Tab-separated table of C-alpha atoms in Angstrom:
chain	number	residue	atom	x	y	z
A	1	MET	CA	57.472	5.773	243.278
A	2	ASP	CA	57.815	9.509	242.725
A	3	ASN	CA	55.954	12.016	244.857
A	4	ASN	CA	53.831	13.187	242.011
A	5	LEU	CA	52.399	9.761	241.391
A	6	LEU	CA	51.806	9.283	245.093
A	7	VAL	CA	49.773	12.502	245.215
A	8	LEU	CA	47.779	11.355	242.194
A	9	LEU	CA	47.042	8.014	243.780
A	10	ILE	CA	45.948	9.592	247.065
A	11	VAL	CA	43.649	12.016	245.256
A	12	GLY	CA	42.278	9.224	243.085
A	13	ALA	CA	41.698	6.834	245.984
A	14	LEU	CA	39.917	9.485	248.036
A	15	VAL	CA	37.711	10.632	245.173
A	16	GLY	CA	36.975	6.984	244.312
A	17	ALA	CA	36.129	6.057	247.895
A	18	SER	CA	33.899	9.087	248.482
A	19	SER	CA	32.203	8.589	245.113
A	20	GLY	CA	31.506	4.928	245.859
A	21	PHE	CA	30.251	5.738	249.337
A	22	LEU	CA	27.892	8.477	248.135
A	23	GLY	CA	26.900	6.364	245.157
A	24	SER	CA	25.623	3.593	247.420
A	25	PHE	CA	22.825	5.924	248.514
A	26	MET	CA	22.250	7.131	244.958
A	27	VAL	CA	21.643	3.549	243.794
A	28	LEU	CA	19.262	2.862	246.679
A	29	LYS	CA	17.397	6.053	245.854
A	30	ARG	CA	17.056	4.764	242.262
A	31	MET	CA	18.755	7.852	240.945
A	32	ALA	CA	21.580	6.021	239.191
A	33	LEU	CA	20.977	7.631	235.820
A	34	VAL	CA	20.693	11.101	237.296
A	35	GLY	CA	23.936	10.553	239.197
A	36	ASP	CA	25.625	9.375	236.044
A	37	ALA	CA	24.530	12.261	233.828
A	38	LEU	CA	24.949	14.907	236.518
A	39	SER	CA	28.617	15.335	235.695
A	40	HIS	CA	27.755	16.680	232.206
A	41	VAL	CA	26.586	19.845	233.876
A	42	ALA	CA	30.112	20.509	235.089
A	43	LEU	CA	31.406	21.318	231.596
A	44	PRO	CA	29.869	24.784	231.065
A	45	GLY	CA	30.993	25.712	234.581
A	46	MET	CA	34.547	24.615	233.821
A	47	ALA	CA	34.507	26.467	230.512
A	48	ILE	CA	33.430	29.720	232.123
A	49	ALA	CA	36.043	29.285	234.852
A	50	LEU	CA	38.755	28.654	232.209
A	51	THR	CA	37.894	31.806	230.279
A	52	MET	CA	37.926	33.789	233.541
A	53	ALA	CA	41.224	32.144	234.573
A	54	ILE	CA	39.735	30.609	237.713
A	55	ASP	CA	40.302	27.009	238.866
A	56	PRO	CA	37.988	24.900	236.668
A	57	MET	CA	37.170	22.706	239.668
A	58	LEU	CA	35.503	25.714	241.277
A	59	GLY	CA	33.532	26.422	238.101
A	60	ALA	CA	32.424	22.799	237.983
A	61	PHE	CA	31.374	22.935	241.629
A	62	VAL	CA	29.230	26.039	241.119
A	63	ALA	CA	27.527	24.562	238.034
A	64	LEU	CA	26.938	21.228	239.795
A	65	THR	CA	25.509	22.912	242.876
A	66	ALA	CA	23.022	24.752	240.685
A	67	ALA	CA	22.137	21.440	238.990
A	68	VAL	CA	21.600	19.491	242.221
A	69	ILE	CA	19.349	22.244	243.544
A	70	GLY	CA	17.339	21.844	240.330
A	71	VAL	CA	17.163	18.060	240.721
A	72	TRP	CA	16.217	18.441	244.370
A	73	TYR	CA	13.509	20.972	243.561
A	74	LEU	CA	11.966	18.690	240.926
A	75	GLY	CA	11.992	15.749	243.317
A	76	GLU	CA	10.631	17.541	246.368
A	77	LYS	CA	8.381	20.272	245.158
A	78	THR	CA	6.703	18.850	242.104
A	79	ARG	CA	4.532	15.779	242.272
A	80	VAL	CA	5.984	14.052	239.223
A	81	TYR	CA	9.711	13.469	239.231
A	82	SER	CA	10.651	14.485	235.763
A	83	GLU	CA	13.457	12.244	234.627
A	84	ALA	CA	12.953	13.305	231.021
A	85	LEU	CA	13.467	16.946	231.960
A	86	VAL	CA	16.676	16.081	233.797
A	87	GLY	CA	17.900	14.207	230.706
A	88	VAL	CA	17.157	17.121	228.388
A	89	PHE	CA	18.678	19.686	230.713
A	90	PHE	CA	21.879	17.745	231.337
A	91	THR	CA	22.453	17.032	227.656
A	92	ALA	CA	21.834	20.676	226.810
A	93	SER	CA	24.473	21.726	229.369
A	94	LEU	CA	26.925	19.316	227.807
A	95	ALA	CA	26.273	20.703	224.316
A	96	ILE	CA	26.648	24.294	225.509
A	97	GLY	CA	29.763	23.332	227.453
A	98	ILE	CA	31.386	21.784	224.357
A	99	LEU	CA	30.730	24.966	222.376
A	100	VAL	CA	32.093	27.373	224.973
A	101	THR	CA	35.086	25.373	226.222
A	102	PRO	CA	38.322	26.643	224.630
A	103	GLU	CA	39.468	24.097	222.036
A	104	PRO	CA	42.859	23.206	223.595
A	105	GLU	CA	41.240	22.333	226.930
A	106	LEU	CA	38.227	20.483	225.532
A	107	LEU	CA	39.635	16.971	225.388
A	108	GLU	CA	41.062	17.282	228.858
A	109	ALA	CA	37.805	18.680	230.235
A	110	LEU	CA	35.806	15.836	228.687
A	111	PHE	CA	38.006	12.882	229.570
A	112	GLY	CA	40.314	14.048	232.321
A	113	SER	CA	44.041	14.322	232.586
A	114	LEU	CA	46.507	13.472	235.279
A	115	ASP	CA	48.916	16.253	234.314
A	116	SER	CA	46.619	18.991	235.524
A	117	ILE	CA	46.450	17.743	239.103
A	118	ASN	CA	48.612	19.697	241.527
A	119	ILE	CA	49.246	19.751	245.250
A	120	THR	CA	46.465	22.287	245.864
A	121	ASP	CA	43.974	19.849	244.321
A	122	ALA	CA	45.308	17.150	246.586
A	123	VAL	CA	44.790	19.257	249.707
A	124	ILE	CA	41.277	20.286	248.613
A	125	THR	CA	40.423	16.649	247.891
A	126	VAL	CA	41.622	15.404	251.282
A	127	VAL	CA	39.650	18.094	253.129
A	128	ALA	CA	36.540	17.549	251.002
A	129	ALA	CA	36.681	13.754	251.394
A	130	VAL	CA	36.884	14.032	255.186
A	131	PHE	CA	33.996	16.492	255.083
A	132	ILE	CA	31.907	14.163	252.886
A	133	PHE	CA	32.436	11.098	255.094
A	134	TYR	CA	31.721	13.115	258.239
A	135	VAL	CA	28.500	14.683	256.969
A	136	VAL	CA	27.182	11.469	255.419
A	137	ARG	CA	27.737	9.584	258.642
A	138	ARG	CA	25.712	12.247	260.413
A	139	ILE	CA	22.747	12.065	258.002
A	140	SER	CA	22.900	8.462	256.789
A	141	LYS	CA	20.222	7.011	259.090
A	142	ARG	CA	17.729	9.693	258.179
A	143	LEU	CA	18.650	9.506	254.531
A	144	LEU	CA	18.204	5.730	254.400
A	145	LEU	CA	14.971	5.745	256.337
A	146	GLY	CA	13.730	8.154	253.690
A	147	VAL	CA	14.756	5.666	250.996
A	148	VAL	CA	12.884	2.834	252.724
A	149	SER	CA	9.745	4.892	253.294
A	150	GLU	CA	9.353	8.650	253.147
A	151	ASP	CA	6.153	8.542	255.173
A	152	LEU	CA	7.783	6.457	257.869
A	153	ALA	CA	10.738	8.845	258.024
A	154	LYS	CA	8.492	11.894	258.196
A	155	SER	CA	6.351	10.254	260.874
A	156	THR	CA	9.450	9.940	263.064
A	157	GLY	CA	10.178	13.636	262.634
A	158	VAL	CA	12.822	13.513	259.891
A	159	ASN	CA	12.964	16.506	257.570
A	160	ILE	CA	13.467	14.498	254.402
A	161	ALA	CA	13.673	17.497	252.086
A	162	ILE	CA	16.632	19.011	253.927
A	163	VAL	CA	18.400	15.659	254.291
A	164	ASN	CA	18.027	15.036	250.544
A	165	LEU	CA	19.347	18.486	249.713
A	166	ILE	CA	22.436	18.042	251.890
A	167	TYR	CA	23.036	14.657	250.291
A	168	LEU	CA	22.700	15.910	246.710
A	169	PHE	CA	24.977	18.827	247.510
A	170	LEU	CA	27.639	16.302	248.559
A	171	VAL	CA	27.153	14.398	245.305
A	172	GLY	CA	27.763	17.657	243.426
A	173	LEU	CA	30.903	18.185	245.491
A	174	VAL	CA	32.310	14.706	244.839
A	175	VAL	CA	31.676	14.993	241.099
A	176	ALA	CA	33.466	18.353	241.103
A	177	LEU	CA	36.440	16.710	242.827
A	178	GLY	CA	36.567	14.064	240.137
A	179	VAL	CA	36.271	16.249	237.023
A	180	LYS	CA	39.967	16.963	236.696
A	181	PHE	CA	41.214	13.433	236.433
A	182	LEU	CA	38.099	11.667	235.163
A	183	GLY	CA	36.643	14.360	232.935
A	184	THR	CA	33.134	15.690	232.919
A	185	LEU	CA	31.751	12.874	230.780
A	186	LEU	CA	32.840	10.155	233.153
A	187	THR	CA	33.027	11.280	236.800
A	188	GLY	CA	29.365	10.467	237.313
A	189	ALA	CA	30.187	6.884	236.415
A	190	LEU	CA	32.465	6.611	239.434
A	191	VAL	CA	29.522	7.516	241.654
A	192	ILE	CA	27.330	4.819	240.150
A	193	VAL	CA	29.369	1.861	238.856
A	194	PRO	CA	31.203	0.897	242.089
A	195	ALA	CA	27.918	1.154	243.966
A	196	VAL	CA	25.966	-1.128	241.625
A	197	ALA	CA	28.842	-3.608	241.670
A	198	ALA	CA	28.872	-3.532	245.482
A	199	LYS	CA	25.108	-4.018	245.638
A	200	ASN	CA	25.530	-7.368	243.891
A	201	MET	CA	27.903	-8.563	246.577
A	202	SER	CA	26.334	-7.161	249.713
A	203	ARG	CA	23.779	-8.448	252.131
A	204	SER	CA	23.865	-5.625	254.622
A	205	LEU	CA	24.116	-1.880	254.430
A	206	LYS	CA	27.423	-1.833	256.204
A	207	SER	CA	29.075	-4.204	253.755
A	208	PHE	CA	27.378	-2.412	250.833
A	209	GLN	CA	28.862	0.964	251.760
A	210	MET	CA	32.243	-0.440	252.592
A	211	THR	CA	32.453	-2.500	249.382
A	212	ALA	CA	31.330	0.465	247.244
A	213	SER	CA	34.023	2.678	248.784
A	214	ILE	CA	36.710	0.042	248.297
A	215	ILE	CA	35.748	-0.647	244.671
A	216	GLY	CA	35.723	3.099	243.998
A	217	ALA	CA	39.165	3.605	245.505
A	218	LEU	CA	40.587	0.499	243.850
A	219	SER	CA	39.285	1.418	240.380
A	220	ALA	CA	40.804	4.872	240.679
A	221	VAL	CA	44.186	3.628	241.870
A	222	VAL	CA	44.507	0.835	239.307
A	223	GLY	CA	43.110	3.100	236.577
A	224	ILE	CA	45.606	5.880	237.325
A	225	LEU	CA	48.530	3.446	237.306
A	226	VAL	CA	47.467	2.013	233.951
A	227	ALA	CA	46.775	5.449	232.442
A	228	GLN	CA	50.113	6.765	233.679
A	229	ASN	CA	51.960	3.765	232.332
A	230	PHE	CA	50.484	3.971	228.845
A	231	GLY	CA	50.142	7.763	228.713
A	232	ILE	CA	46.400	7.695	228.030
A	233	SER	CA	43.393	9.580	229.470
A	234	SER	CA	42.731	8.519	233.027
A	235	GLY	CA	38.929	8.895	232.941
A	236	PRO	CA	38.097	6.072	230.516
A	237	VAL	CA	40.582	3.681	232.137
A	238	VAL	CA	39.284	4.236	235.676
A	239	VAL	CA	35.685	3.819	234.547
A	240	LEU	CA	36.480	0.670	232.551
A	241	ILE	CA	38.228	-0.862	235.575
A	242	SER	CA	35.150	-0.233	237.699
A	243	VAL	CA	32.939	-1.691	234.964
A	244	ALA	CA	35.161	-4.792	234.941
A	245	VAL	CA	34.632	-5.112	238.696
A	246	PHE	CA	30.894	-4.748	238.084
A	247	ALA	CA	31.013	-7.627	235.574
A	248	LEU	CA	32.972	-9.764	238.033
A	249	SER	CA	30.580	-8.899	240.854
A	250	HIS	CA	27.906	-11.029	239.215
A	251	LEU	CA	29.963	-14.074	240.077
A	252	PHE	CA	29.645	-13.190	243.755
A	253	ARG	CA	26.020	-12.266	243.587
A	254	THR	CA	24.286	-12.902	246.898
A	255	ARG	CA	21.024	-14.735	246.587
A	256	ASN	CA	19.538	-14.650	250.031
B	1	MET	CA	-16.400	8.857	280.370
B	2	ALA	CA	-13.223	7.983	278.486
B	3	LYS	CA	-10.882	10.746	277.572
B	4	ALA	CA	-10.753	11.876	273.955
B	5	ILE	CA	-7.208	11.748	272.616
B	6	LEU	CA	-7.960	12.697	269.011
B	7	LYS	CA	-10.531	15.111	267.669
B	8	VAL	CA	-10.995	15.474	263.943
B	9	LYS	CA	-13.291	18.294	262.873
B	10	ASN	CA	-14.477	19.195	259.369
B	11	LEU	CA	-11.462	17.671	257.709
B	12	ASN	CA	-11.307	18.425	253.982
B	13	VAL	CA	-8.614	17.389	251.516
B	14	GLU	CA	-8.421	18.264	247.832
B	15	PHE	CA	-5.958	17.127	245.166
B	16	ASP	CA	-5.979	19.283	242.035
B	17	GLY	CA	-9.572	20.366	242.627
B	18	HIS	CA	-10.819	16.825	243.361
B	19	LYS	CA	-12.302	16.261	246.771
B	20	VAL	CA	-10.602	13.298	248.437
B	21	LEU	CA	-11.987	13.785	251.934
B	22	ASP	CA	-15.250	15.658	252.447
B	23	ASP	CA	-16.016	17.159	255.826
B	24	ILE	CA	-14.880	14.299	258.069
B	25	SER	CA	-15.409	14.614	261.832
B	26	PHE	CA	-14.885	12.009	264.537
B	27	VAL	CA	-13.428	11.502	267.980
B	28	VAL	CA	-11.136	8.747	269.279
B	29	ASP	CA	-11.049	7.970	272.994
B	30	LYS	CA	-8.124	6.636	274.971
B	31	ASN	CA	-7.745	2.841	274.631
B	32	ASP	CA	-10.158	2.684	271.699
B	33	THR	CA	-9.489	0.445	268.734
B	34	LEU	CA	-10.817	2.316	265.737
B	35	ALA	CA	-11.160	0.549	262.400
B	36	ILE	CA	-11.359	2.612	259.225
B	37	ILE	CA	-13.069	0.759	256.384
B	38	GLY	CA	-14.028	1.706	252.869
B	39	PRO	CA	-13.435	0.775	249.218
B	40	ASN	CA	-10.201	1.465	247.327
B	41	GLY	CA	-9.716	5.173	246.720
B	42	ALA	CA	-12.027	6.090	249.600
B	43	GLY	CA	-9.341	8.256	251.170
B	44	LYS	CA	-8.341	5.933	254.028
B	45	THR	CA	-4.615	6.334	253.557
B	46	VAL	CA	-5.039	10.071	252.913
B	47	LEU	CA	-6.875	10.353	256.228
B	48	PHE	CA	-3.975	8.556	257.917
B	49	LYS	CA	-1.475	10.947	256.387
B	50	CYS	CA	-3.515	13.880	257.678
B	51	LEU	CA	-3.514	12.349	261.162
B	52	LEU	CA	0.274	12.066	260.894
B	53	GLY	CA	0.611	15.609	259.594
B	54	LEU	CA	2.160	14.455	256.310
B	55	LEU	CA	-0.380	16.183	254.039
B	56	PRO	CA	-1.880	19.659	253.935
B	57	TYR	CA	-5.586	19.818	254.802
B	58	ASP	CA	-8.430	22.125	255.783
B	59	GLY	CA	-10.128	21.606	259.119
B	60	LYS	CA	-8.812	20.430	262.438
B	61	VAL	CA	-6.812	17.409	263.582
B	62	GLU	CA	-6.220	17.762	267.306
B	63	TRP	CA	-4.166	15.242	269.245
B	64	ASP	CA	-4.213	15.328	273.021
B	65	LYS	CA	-0.995	16.635	274.544
B	66	ASN	CA	1.815	14.111	275.093
B	67	MET	CA	0.480	11.715	272.479
B	68	LYS	CA	3.256	9.804	270.758
B	69	VAL	CA	2.048	8.306	267.511
B	70	GLY	CA	3.683	5.211	266.066
B	71	TYR	CA	3.031	4.642	262.370
B	72	VAL	CA	3.023	1.226	260.702
B	73	PRO	CA	2.952	1.714	256.919
B	74	GLN	CA	1.139	-0.626	254.574
B	75	LYS	CA	4.401	-1.987	253.254
B	76	LEU	CA	7.812	-0.792	252.253
B	77	TYR	CA	8.437	-0.068	248.625
B	78	VAL	CA	11.877	-1.628	248.561
B	79	ASP	CA	13.633	-3.915	246.115
B	80	ASN	CA	13.949	-7.528	247.150
B	81	ASP	CA	17.710	-7.234	246.943
B	82	LEU	CA	17.945	-4.086	249.056
B	83	PRO	CA	21.031	-4.669	251.201
B	84	LEU	CA	19.395	-3.652	254.469
B	85	THR	CA	19.053	-6.073	257.352
B	86	VAL	CA	16.341	-6.135	260.008
B	87	GLY	CA	18.953	-5.189	262.611
B	88	GLU	CA	20.177	-2.213	260.579
B	89	PHE	CA	16.613	-1.064	259.912
B	90	LEU	CA	15.698	-1.070	263.607
B	91	GLY	CA	19.100	0.500	264.288
B	92	PHE	CA	17.902	3.638	262.491
B	93	ARG	CA	15.915	4.287	265.652
B	94	GLU	CA	17.487	2.211	268.414
B	95	LYS	CA	21.260	2.038	268.769
B	96	ASP	CA	21.166	-0.574	271.530
B	97	ALA	CA	20.811	-3.972	269.847
B	98	ARG	CA	19.571	-5.586	273.071
B	99	LYS	CA	16.661	-3.173	273.276
B	100	ALA	CA	15.829	-3.962	269.670
B	101	ILE	CA	15.753	-7.655	270.600
B	102	GLU	CA	13.349	-6.932	273.468
B	103	VAL	CA	10.971	-5.114	271.136
B	104	LEU	CA	11.200	-7.932	268.571
B	105	LYS	CA	10.243	-10.382	271.313
B	106	GLN	CA	7.349	-8.109	272.215
B	107	VAL	CA	5.969	-8.439	268.673
B	108	GLY	CA	6.145	-12.216	268.833
B	109	PHE	CA	9.540	-13.330	267.541
B	110	SER	CA	11.036	-16.157	269.558
B	111	SER	CA	14.391	-16.234	271.357
B	112	ASP	CA	15.511	-18.893	268.877
B	113	GLU	CA	15.134	-16.427	266.023
B	114	LEU	CA	16.881	-13.593	267.857
B	115	GLU	CA	19.700	-14.934	269.997
B	116	LYS	CA	22.975	-16.588	269.208
B	117	ASP	CA	22.377	-20.032	270.675
B	118	GLY	CA	19.464	-20.638	268.319
B	119	SER	CA	20.106	-22.585	265.141
B	120	GLY	CA	19.848	-21.013	261.701
B	121	GLN	CA	20.178	-17.409	260.605
B	122	LEU	CA	19.323	-14.688	263.098
B	123	LEU	CA	16.367	-12.522	262.199
B	124	GLN	CA	18.452	-9.361	262.683
B	125	SER	CA	20.890	-10.383	259.955
B	126	LYS	CA	18.159	-11.228	257.443
B	127	ARG	CA	17.466	-8.716	254.724
B	128	LEU	CA	14.083	-6.962	254.762
B	129	GLY	CA	13.460	-8.246	251.241
B	130	VAL	CA	13.442	-11.923	252.242
B	131	LEU	CA	10.918	-11.633	255.078
B	132	SER	CA	7.415	-13.006	254.669
B	133	GLY	CA	4.509	-10.559	254.698
B	134	GLY	CA	3.674	-11.364	258.305
B	135	GLU	CA	7.283	-11.115	259.472
B	136	LEU	CA	7.757	-7.745	257.785
B	137	GLN	CA	4.535	-6.512	259.339
B	138	ARG	CA	5.772	-7.438	262.794
B	139	VAL	CA	9.165	-5.817	262.159
B	140	LEU	CA	7.355	-2.634	261.109
B	141	ILE	CA	5.279	-2.750	264.283
B	142	ALA	CA	8.486	-3.239	266.271
B	143	PHE	CA	9.934	-0.176	264.539
B	144	ALA	CA	6.912	1.863	265.622
B	145	LEU	CA	7.058	0.474	269.180
B	146	ILE	CA	10.688	1.566	269.628
B	147	GLY	CA	9.428	5.144	269.927
B	148	ASN	CA	7.243	4.105	272.904
B	149	PRO	CA	4.021	5.319	271.292
B	150	ASN	CA	0.686	5.522	273.071
B	151	VAL	CA	-1.151	5.498	269.756
B	152	LEU	CA	-0.497	3.032	266.949
B	153	LEU	CA	-1.608	3.763	263.392
B	154	LEU	CA	-1.674	0.649	261.205
B	155	ASP	CA	-2.264	1.074	257.484
B	156	GLU	CA	-3.948	-1.909	255.843
B	157	PRO	CA	-1.992	-4.569	257.653
B	158	THR	CA	-3.980	-7.232	255.821
B	159	SER	CA	-2.655	-6.631	252.328
B	160	GLY	CA	-0.132	-9.197	251.193
B	161	VAL	CA	-0.359	-11.093	254.435
B	162	ASP	CA	-1.836	-14.578	254.647
B	163	VAL	CA	-4.801	-15.160	256.934
B	164	SER	CA	-2.965	-16.771	259.818
B	165	ALA	CA	-0.322	-14.023	259.921
B	166	GLU	CA	-3.062	-11.442	259.732
B	167	GLU	CA	-4.713	-12.968	262.749
B	168	THR	CA	-1.398	-12.799	264.579
B	169	VAL	CA	-1.041	-9.089	263.866
B	170	TYR	CA	-4.408	-8.304	265.452
B	171	THR	CA	-3.956	-10.696	268.346
B	172	LEU	CA	-0.648	-8.933	268.814
B	173	THR	CA	-2.173	-5.438	268.854
B	174	ASP	CA	-4.845	-6.662	271.289
B	175	ARG	CA	-2.119	-8.000	273.559
B	176	LEU	CA	-0.080	-4.779	273.293
B	177	LYS	CA	-3.191	-2.838	274.240
B	178	LYS	CA	-3.589	-4.893	277.381
B	179	GLU	CA	0.101	-4.659	278.263
B	180	SER	CA	0.690	-0.978	277.678
B	181	GLY	CA	-2.650	0.756	277.243
B	182	LEU	CA	-2.284	1.507	273.528
B	183	THR	CA	-4.890	3.243	271.432
B	184	VAL	CA	-5.000	1.626	268.003
B	185	ILE	CA	-6.310	3.050	264.736
B	186	PHE	CA	-6.186	0.673	261.779
B	187	ILE	CA	-7.283	0.548	258.166
B	188	SER	CA	-8.921	-2.704	257.157
B	189	HIS	CA	-10.826	-4.439	254.375
B	190	GLU	CA	-11.925	-7.392	256.491
B	191	LEU	CA	-15.274	-6.969	258.176
B	192	GLY	CA	-14.616	-10.039	260.314
B	193	ILE	CA	-11.506	-8.419	261.770
B	194	VAL	CA	-13.442	-5.217	262.417
B	195	TYR	CA	-16.175	-6.995	264.405
B	196	LYS	CA	-13.672	-9.041	266.342
B	197	HIS	CA	-11.052	-6.455	267.246
B	198	ALA	CA	-12.450	-2.923	266.875
B	199	THR	CA	-14.356	-0.984	269.521
B	200	SER	CA	-15.486	1.555	266.946
B	201	VAL	CA	-15.576	1.818	263.191
B	202	LEU	CA	-15.417	4.677	260.714
B	203	CYS	CA	-16.907	3.915	257.298
B	204	LEU	CA	-15.283	6.159	254.757
B	205	ASN	CA	-16.049	6.865	251.142
B	206	LYS	CA	-14.714	10.376	250.686
B	207	GLU	CA	-17.355	11.357	253.237
B	208	LYS	CA	-18.231	9.772	256.537
B	209	ILE	CA	-20.866	7.066	255.937
B	210	CYS	CA	-21.042	5.730	259.462
B	211	PHE	CA	-19.268	5.967	262.792
B	212	GLY	CA	-19.750	4.113	266.081
B	213	PRO	CA	-19.399	0.676	267.648
B	214	PRO	CA	-19.296	-1.900	264.796
B	215	SER	CA	-22.464	-3.737	265.820
B	216	GLU	CA	-24.455	-0.503	265.828
B	217	ALA	CA	-22.809	1.483	263.057
B	218	ILE	CA	-22.615	-1.179	260.331
B	219	ASP	CA	-25.751	-2.493	258.684
B	220	GLU	CA	-26.629	-3.674	255.200
B	221	GLU	CA	-27.771	-0.251	254.071
B	222	LYS	CA	-24.528	1.359	255.172
B	223	LEU	CA	-22.463	-1.342	253.465
B	224	LYS	CA	-24.356	-0.797	250.221
B	225	GLU	CA	-23.731	2.895	250.516
B	226	LEU	CA	-20.084	2.275	251.288
B	227	TYR	CA	-19.080	-0.350	248.746
B	228	GLY	CA	-21.805	0.063	246.116
B	229	GLU	CA	-24.589	-2.416	245.510
B	230	SER	CA	-22.723	-4.861	243.297
B	231	VAL	CA	-20.481	-5.864	246.185
B	232	ASN	CA	-23.428	-6.994	248.290
B	233	PHE	CA	-23.925	-10.712	247.697
B	234	HIS	CA	-27.519	-10.915	248.931
B	235	TYR	CA	-28.620	-8.234	246.569
B	236	HIS	CA	-26.629	-9.820	243.767
B	237	GLU	CA	-28.502	-13.125	244.076
B	238	GLU	CA	-31.884	-11.425	243.936
B	239	VAL	CA	-31.040	-9.632	240.711
B	240	HIS	CA	-29.928	-12.735	238.792
């Protein structure tokens, strides 16, 4: 195995594991669709970064951070959570992103490419993944209590709004990590699909989070190997692998 | 005279220009059991949220110093297949599993259900979604008790719970009162429960209709005022 492939696999596994882990909360919060579509917002950010000759991952991260603050604001500060508005806004960003992304980079930006991943990305991904796991472990009890009952969480002194904001910020971060090799259309799927597959197979929170992380990492690793072997876009392959796991997960569905 | 632990004065709540609570004032003494009754939409849960500081309001809600309030919500809005076990849920507040077991025993679960030598699945490894209404209620009370509260706020513990389990919940709160000197405030629809377990009652229909010991505060007139005339069976029979 050459070093390059090893780096790719490490990056993929870490992004997959962190996505699955974060996604487990997203599914419990019933924000699966938002999580899925969130990645569309990355495209205009990447396009602007490309034209300014900055790392597109940074552009994606800035755009995603702005988007998660918007989602957070709608959820916390307005009484009705406006899913329709999120849908319109995300699709609009995608359309704008397609128009402003330079033509040669468009396909890569949409569906991901393994060629563009370098050692700097690998280092950033390792650091970010450690950061994500550390922060989530710190906030997970408060976050989950908020999922079970916001009133109950608030009555025990949890500041739900801040916890939710930190969490959504991490989701933005993990999607930004994934955009290079999964593409902006599909990174969101890696947050959601492993988590819904894991939910089918899990009876406790611990196993749910662990299974989601493993499925995420596994889909990325297998997907990258297949994509590399056949010289095709990595994004669709990784997502299809995770969808296959989701289909299989119904066989192991827990009933009680 | 008993010491007042909660003073509510001229409490007003509005949502989008609609009055939900209109000038509510009352006092709760230490070791009281206060029942809050009223029809749907009377503002009972809103009042609870004001007492917990979860909603903005006009007026005063004053808790005595050092009061720790434990809140038992009506129910949890979770999916049946939520992968969250009883043990994990209580673990949000209490890391020590043995302490969690003690509290679960306090709310009436037996050693058989909680410890390894018992047969069958342990309660702690059951998912919240598979519990019966009464079991979930007791787990929620256990969750509140972990914080060592001296006041317990129970929101409509009767909904979705069968009669025998409901009786257990109130026998349980009565017992907890005796054991640890709890003050209990609960929302209820059942007048029978109110007479049997409450030392005072607050009748609420956006405004305060009555307040006092149940036998003195509640009469037919007040009930008509509270629930509307059609709910009163005696009156109903006379009309038809």
